[in-house]
Amino acid sequence: MCGIVGYVGRREAVPLLVQGLRWLEYRGYDSSGVATQDGNVLTICKAAGRIDNLVDRLNDSPIAGSLGIGHTRWATHGPATDANAHPHIGGEGVVALVHNGVIENFRPLKARLQAEGYVFSSATDTEVIAHLVASCLDRQLTDAALAADPHEPLVRAVEDALAQLRGTYGLAILFRDYPGVMIAARLGSPLVVGMGEEEHFVASDASPLAGHADKIVYLADHEIALVTANSLSVIHRDQGLVVHNIHTLEPAAEEVGLDGYPHYMLKEIFEQPESLRNAMRGRLSTEEGTAVFGGLNLAPQQLRQINRFVLTACGTSWHAALVGEYLFEELAGIPVEVEYASELRYRNMPLDHKTALFAITQSGETADTLAALKELKRKGIPTLAICNVVGSSIAQAADGGVYLHAGPEIGVASTKAFTSQCITLAMLALHFGRLRNLSYEAGRRIIECLQQLPNQVARALETNDIVRRIAGKYCQCSNFLYLGRQYNFPTALEGALKLKEISYIHAEGYPAAEMKHGPIALVDEHTPSVFLMPKGFVYDKVMSNLEEIKARGGPVIAIVSEGDTRAAELADDVIEIPYVEDFVQPILNIIPLQLLAYHTAVLRGCDVDKPRNLAKSVTVE
Ligand code: F6R
């Protein structure tokens, strides 16, 4: 993962770098660091922990320079220590470098460089690149002392070094003996160059450029950018110097505030009535009894021919994909296969020309999802993205798709993106159903259900106080089970994930009936089971499963439809939510589960918006 930023211009680099790192903190927050160049001096400052630790160090020992690079880290190789924080130094201080990605062959390279006398001071894979660039530069300077362009040896050295790497990288590099020059390079990790007045920025995404640059260049894989205050050249590994496309940067995004909420996660949970409205805006046609989408980029005849969907995603988005499986099968009669992106990318799944892929992602930057999409695209399968972040890598790589319009999701635990993904999948299932056998009346009825959802979600949010009390009762438990059937099976998985990731309590989601085949052994008086059992198709079946848990002394928290007295008699705690049809239940039922995870984490003193070991955007494999 990790976020990288660079600046070259006339202004002091450090304040801009630190500001940029704060924008990129969603990519990792284990440590951070900056390096600047002032004349022929490279100075580095770095600190384990949050960016504030780095700022404290910079306040104690300020560093100057109008050329600099910065990094916020999500640890892959080596723990979150000062020594492993970036930037890393190459050679005897000739190169300073920041890296986003993973170098798979770093061990043999490290052994070779150590044998050549290079001294390593970290456990990272990145330090190998720094020494490798230094070593290649050494060779270039001896071989090509007469190069016409003074920067040519730098580019050649970087090219030589990159040619030896296996893995992924977004890089920004400073050279001690070349003031005023930065080199950036990418393969598999996003990197952009922002263009301002006599200054350039390099960053993992456009957010640090906000307010500073009005033009942007998106670097492609295998491209190297040579950047000075007044110039930008882009060199492709195979094509040499290339013409880079310059795009206009949208006006600066407003920094998203908390609006009086104590945490972004809670704010985003409460935004769901609005984010659902935004997902549906302009997409439901009562007249035609269907949903309409402008960006699928496939003709109706092509869409009609699709007879199988592969849905791929990671984490919460994968849970939404499971909801999508039920939706497409029920509403559209189309077979669906749901696969983790990290598995799909290496599977040799038989595919034919009637299969289409949906990649589901909030950030649009998840490395595995992007790689799976590219692999299927390479095989000629139409690829569609369901994505929140406009212009993200997955949105750009897909043939077409649908934006969620959920607005920025800042809390690391995904909440509003999940419900927006589910409602978007419901609209897509309606769309594909209406291209097949779903009747106009059925389409109209589905639209009515969808349109009522924002208000019903608002009512479900009124359970907040009850849920907080229940969280207080169980927050010291070490294990939870989450159980539901059909549409509520993925909801159970998602509820368990929310609790795990922000409160660090072990939780397992299971199909309610399947728990008899093993997990029931976990049940005792200290292991609460959260039952998803609103009125619906499988209500009586789930009720039997609840009895099985009660017979073994396990406490039960039941999420039920308003007025369900039968469940209230058996369960220890009950959360009542409005009744909705089965196919939209995940959108409503996840609300109390999000709140339960949130309040439990707060009561346990956890860092809700930045849980340990996680990052908002997972850009490594
Ligand atoms: C959990 C969570 C993660 C993400 C996963 C995929 O709350 O946020 O599991 O869902 O990393 O991320 P996207 O949707 O950005 O591809």
mmCIF file with all atom_site columns, N, CA and C and ligand atoms in Angstrom, residues 314-317 360-366 369 412-414 421 494 497-498 501 616 618, ligand 1:
data_model
loop_
_atom_site.group_PDB
_atom_site.id
_atom_site.type_symbol
_atom_site.label_atom_id
_atom_site.label_alt_id
_atom_site.label_comp_id
_atom_site.label_asym_id
_atom_site.label_entity_id
_atom_site.label_seq_id
_atom_site.pdbx_PDB_ins_code
_atom_site.Cartn_x
_atom_site.Cartn_y
_atom_site.Cartn_z
_atom_site.occupancy
_atom_site.B_iso_or_equiv
_atom_site.pdbx_formal_charge
_atom_site.auth_seq_id
_atom_site.auth_comp_id
_atom_site.auth_asym_id
_atom_site.auth_atom_id
_atom_site.pdbx_PDB_model_num
ATOM   1  N N  . CYS A 1 314 ? -12.951 -7.660 -2.949 1.00 0.00 ? 314 CYS A N  1
ATOM   2  C CA . CYS A 1 314 ? -12.256 -8.053 -1.717 1.00 0.00 ? 314 CYS A CA 1
ATOM   3  C C  . CYS A 1 314 ? -13.043 -7.512 -0.520 1.00 0.00 ? 314 CYS A C  1
ATOM   4  N N  . GLY A 1 315 ? -12.913 -8.176 0.610  1.00 0.00 ? 315 GLY A N  1
ATOM   5  C CA . GLY A 1 315 ? -13.423 -7.678 1.885  1.00 0.00 ? 315 GLY A CA 1
ATOM   6  C C  . GLY A 1 315 ? -14.910 -7.369 1.846  1.00 0.00 ? 315 GLY A C  1
ATOM   7  N N  . THR A 1 316 ? -15.259 -6.182 2.345  1.00 0.00 ? 316 THR A N  1
ATOM   8  C CA . THR A 1 316 ? -16.664 -5.780 2.387  1.00 0.00 ? 316 THR A CA 1
ATOM   9  C C  . THR A 1 316 ? -17.291 -5.801 0.995  1.00 0.00 ? 316 THR A C  1
ATOM   10 N N  . SER A 1 317 ? -16.533 -5.369 0.012  1.00 0.00 ? 317 SER A N  1
ATOM   11 C CA . SER A 1 317 ? -17.080 -5.344 -1.351 1.00 0.00 ? 317 SER A CA 1
ATOM   12 C C  . SER A 1 317 ? -17.374 -6.765 -1.832 1.00 0.00 ? 317 SER A C  1
ATOM   13 N N  . ILE A 1 360 ? -16.193 -5.085 -8.069 1.00 0.00 ? 360 ILE A N  1
ATOM   14 C CA . ILE A 1 360 ? -16.882 -4.207 -7.110 1.00 0.00 ? 360 ILE A CA 1
ATOM   15 C C  . ILE A 1 360 ? -15.846 -3.644 -6.143 1.00 0.00 ? 360 ILE A C  1
ATOM   16 N N  . THR A 1 361 ? -15.814 -2.331 -6.010 1.00 0.00 ? 361 THR A N  1
ATOM   17 C CA . THR A 1 361 ? -14.764 -1.725 -5.202 1.00 0.00 ? 361 THR A CA 1
ATOM   18 C C  . THR A 1 361 ? -15.159 -0.321 -4.777 1.00 0.00 ? 361 THR A C  1
ATOM   19 N N  . GLN A 1 362 ? -14.917 0.010  -3.518 1.00 0.00 ? 362 GLN A N  1
ATOM   20 C CA . GLN A 1 362 ? -15.153 1.370  -3.058 1.00 0.00 ? 362 GLN A CA 1
ATOM   21 C C  . GLN A 1 362 ? -14.074 2.283  -3.625 1.00 0.00 ? 362 GLN A C  1
ATOM   22 N N  . SER A 1 363 ? -12.822 1.921  -3.341 1.00 0.00 ? 363 SER A N  1
ATOM   23 C CA . SER A 1 363 ? -11.707 2.819  -3.656 1.00 0.00 ? 363 SER A CA 1
ATOM   24 C C  . SER A 1 363 ? -11.358 2.848  -5.137 1.00 0.00 ? 363 SER A C  1
ATOM   25 N N  . GLY A 1 364 ? -11.588 1.725  -5.805 1.00 0.00 ? 364 GLY A N  1
ATOM   26 C CA . GLY A 1 364 ? -11.145 1.622  -7.197 1.00 0.00 ? 364 GLY A CA 1
ATOM   27 C C  . GLY A 1 364 ? -9.643  1.428  -7.330 1.00 0.00 ? 364 GLY A C  1
ATOM   28 N N  . GLU A 1 365 ? -8.968  1.182  -6.191 1.00 0.00 ? 365 GLU A N  1
ATOM   29 C CA . GLU A 1 365 ? -7.510  1.041  -6.236 1.00 0.00 ? 365 GLU A CA 1
ATOM   30 C C  . GLU A 1 365 ? -7.030  -0.310 -5.712 1.00 0.00 ? 365 GLU A C  1
ATOM   31 N N  . THR A 1 366 ? -7.932  -1.163 -5.261 1.00 0.00 ? 366 THR A N  1
ATOM   32 C CA . THR A 1 366 ? -7.516  -2.431 -4.655 1.00 0.00 ? 366 THR A CA 1
ATOM   33 C C  . THR A 1 366 ? -6.717  -3.259 -5.666 1.00 0.00 ? 366 THR A C  1
ATOM   34 N N  . THR A 1 369 ? -8.176  -6.593 -7.042 1.00 0.00 ? 369 THR A N  1
ATOM   35 C CA . THR A 1 369 ? -9.366  -6.405 -7.886 1.00 0.00 ? 369 THR A CA 1
ATOM   36 C C  . THR A 1 369 ? -8.954  -5.861 -9.249 1.00 0.00 ? 369 THR A C  1
ATOM   37 N N  . VAL A 1 412 ? -11.943 3.841  7.924  1.00 0.00 ? 412 VAL A N  1
ATOM   38 C CA . VAL A 1 412 ? -11.332 2.680  7.264  1.00 0.00 ? 412 VAL A CA 1
ATOM   39 C C  . VAL A 1 412 ? -12.351 1.548  7.100  1.00 0.00 ? 412 VAL A C  1
ATOM   40 N N  . ALA A 1 413 ? -13.215 1.366  8.089  1.00 0.00 ? 413 ALA A N  1
ATOM   41 C CA . ALA A 1 413 ? -14.240 0.325  7.966  1.00 0.00 ? 413 ALA A CA 1
ATOM   42 C C  . ALA A 1 413 ? -15.331 0.817  7.024  1.00 0.00 ? 413 ALA A C  1
ATOM   43 N N  . SER A 1 414 ? -15.559 0.056  5.986  1.00 0.00 ? 414 SER A N  1
ATOM   44 C CA . SER A 1 414 ? -16.514 0.473  4.967  1.00 0.00 ? 414 SER A CA 1
ATOM   45 C C  . SER A 1 414 ? -17.942 0.310  5.479  1.00 0.00 ? 414 SER A C  1
ATOM   46 N N  . GLN A 1 421 ? -23.291 -0.282 -2.698 1.00 0.00 ? 421 GLN A N  1
ATOM   47 C CA . GLN A 1 421 ? -22.996 -1.394 -3.614 1.00 0.00 ? 421 GLN A CA 1
ATOM   48 C C  . GLN A 1 421 ? -24.207 -2.321 -3.729 1.00 0.00 ? 421 GLN A C  1
ATOM   49 N N  . GLU A 1 494 ? -20.628 -9.707 6.822  1.00 0.00 ? 494 GLU A N  1
ATOM   50 C CA . GLU A 1 494 ? -20.236 -8.305 6.877  1.00 0.00 ? 494 GLU A CA 1
ATOM   51 C C  . GLU A 1 494 ? -20.303 -7.772 8.316  1.00 0.00 ? 494 GLU A C  1
ATOM   52 N N  . LEU A 1 497 ? -17.274 -9.046 10.099 1.00 0.00 ? 497 LEU A N  1
ATOM   53 C CA . LEU A 1 497 ? -16.055 -8.329 9.660  1.00 0.00 ? 497 LEU A CA 1
ATOM   54 C C  . LEU A 1 497 ? -15.973 -6.957 10.326 1.00 0.00 ? 497 LEU A C  1
ATOM   55 N N  . LYS A 1 498 ? -17.111 -6.253 10.399 1.00 0.00 ? 498 LYS A N  1
ATOM   56 C CA . LYS A 1 498 ? -17.107 -4.914 11.013 1.00 0.00 ? 498 LYS A CA 1
ATOM   57 C C  . LYS A 1 498 ? -16.621 -5.011 12.456 1.00 0.00 ? 498 LYS A C  1
ATOM   58 N N  . GLU A 1 501 ? -12.761 -5.922 12.665 1.00 0.00 ? 501 GLU A N  1
ATOM   59 C CA . GLU A 1 501 ? -11.743 -4.970 12.214 1.00 0.00 ? 501 GLU A CA 1
ATOM   60 C C  . GLU A 1 501 ? -11.635 -3.749 13.101 1.00 0.00 ? 501 GLU A C  1
ATOM   61 N N  . LYS A 1 616 ? -7.099  2.090  4.321  1.00 0.00 ? 616 LYS A N  1
ATOM   62 C CA . LYS A 1 616 ? -8.360  2.237  3.579  1.00 0.00 ? 616 LYS A CA 1
ATOM   63 C C  . LYS A 1 616 ? -8.257  1.630  2.185  1.00 0.00 ? 616 LYS A C  1
ATOM   64 N N  . VAL A 1 618 ? -6.118  -0.949 -0.295 1.00 0.00 ? 618 VAL A N  1
ATOM   65 C CA . VAL A 1 618 ? -5.118  -2.023 -0.239 1.00 0.00 ? 618 VAL A CA 1
ATOM   66 C C  . VAL A 1 618 ? -4.477  -2.167 -1.609 1.00 0.00 ? 618 VAL A C  1
HETATM 67 C C1 . F6R B 2 .   ? -13.693 -3.484 5.413  1.00 0.00 ? 1   F6R B C1 1
HETATM 68 C C2 . F6R B 2 .   ? -13.089 -2.861 4.259  1.00 0.00 ? 1   F6R B C2 1
HETATM 69 C C3 . F6R B 2 .   ? -12.274 -3.696 3.347  1.00 0.00 ? 1   F6R B C3 1
HETATM 70 C C4 . F6R B 2 .   ? -12.527 -3.291 1.889  1.00 0.00 ? 1   F6R B C4 1
HETATM 71 C C5 . F6R B 2 .   ? -11.572 -4.063 0.958  1.00 0.00 ? 1   F6R B C5 1
HETATM 72 C C6 . F6R B 2 .   ? -11.856 -3.736 -0.489 1.00 0.00 ? 1   F6R B C6 1
HETATM 73 O O1 . F6R B 2 .   ? -14.453 -2.578 6.145  1.00 0.00 ? 1   F6R B O1 1
HETATM 74 O O2 . F6R B 2 .   ? -13.217 -1.690 4.057  1.00 0.00 ? 1   F6R B O2 1
HETATM 75 O O3 . F6R B 2 .   ? -12.517 -5.047 3.532  1.00 0.00 ? 1   F6R B O3 1
HETATM 76 O O4 . F6R B 2 .   ? -13.847 -3.557 1.580  1.00 0.00 ? 1   F6R B O4 1
HETATM 77 O O5 . F6R B 2 .   ? -10.259 -3.732 1.255  1.00 0.00 ? 1   F6R B O5 1
HETATM 78 O O6 . F6R B 2 .   ? -11.713 -2.383 -0.735 1.00 0.00 ? 1   F6R B O6 1
HETATM 79 P P1 . F6R B 2 .   ? -12.354 -1.703 -2.008 1.00 0.00 ? 1   F6R B P1 1
HETATM 80 O O7 . F6R B 2 .   ? -13.828 -1.796 -1.871 1.00 0.00 ? 1   F6R B O7 1
HETATM 81 O O8 . F6R B 2 .   ? -11.862 -0.288 -1.945 1.00 0.00 ? 1   F6R B O8 1
HETATM 82 O O9 . F6R B 2 .   ? -11.850 -2.448 -3.196 1.00 0.00 ? 1   F6R B O9 1
#
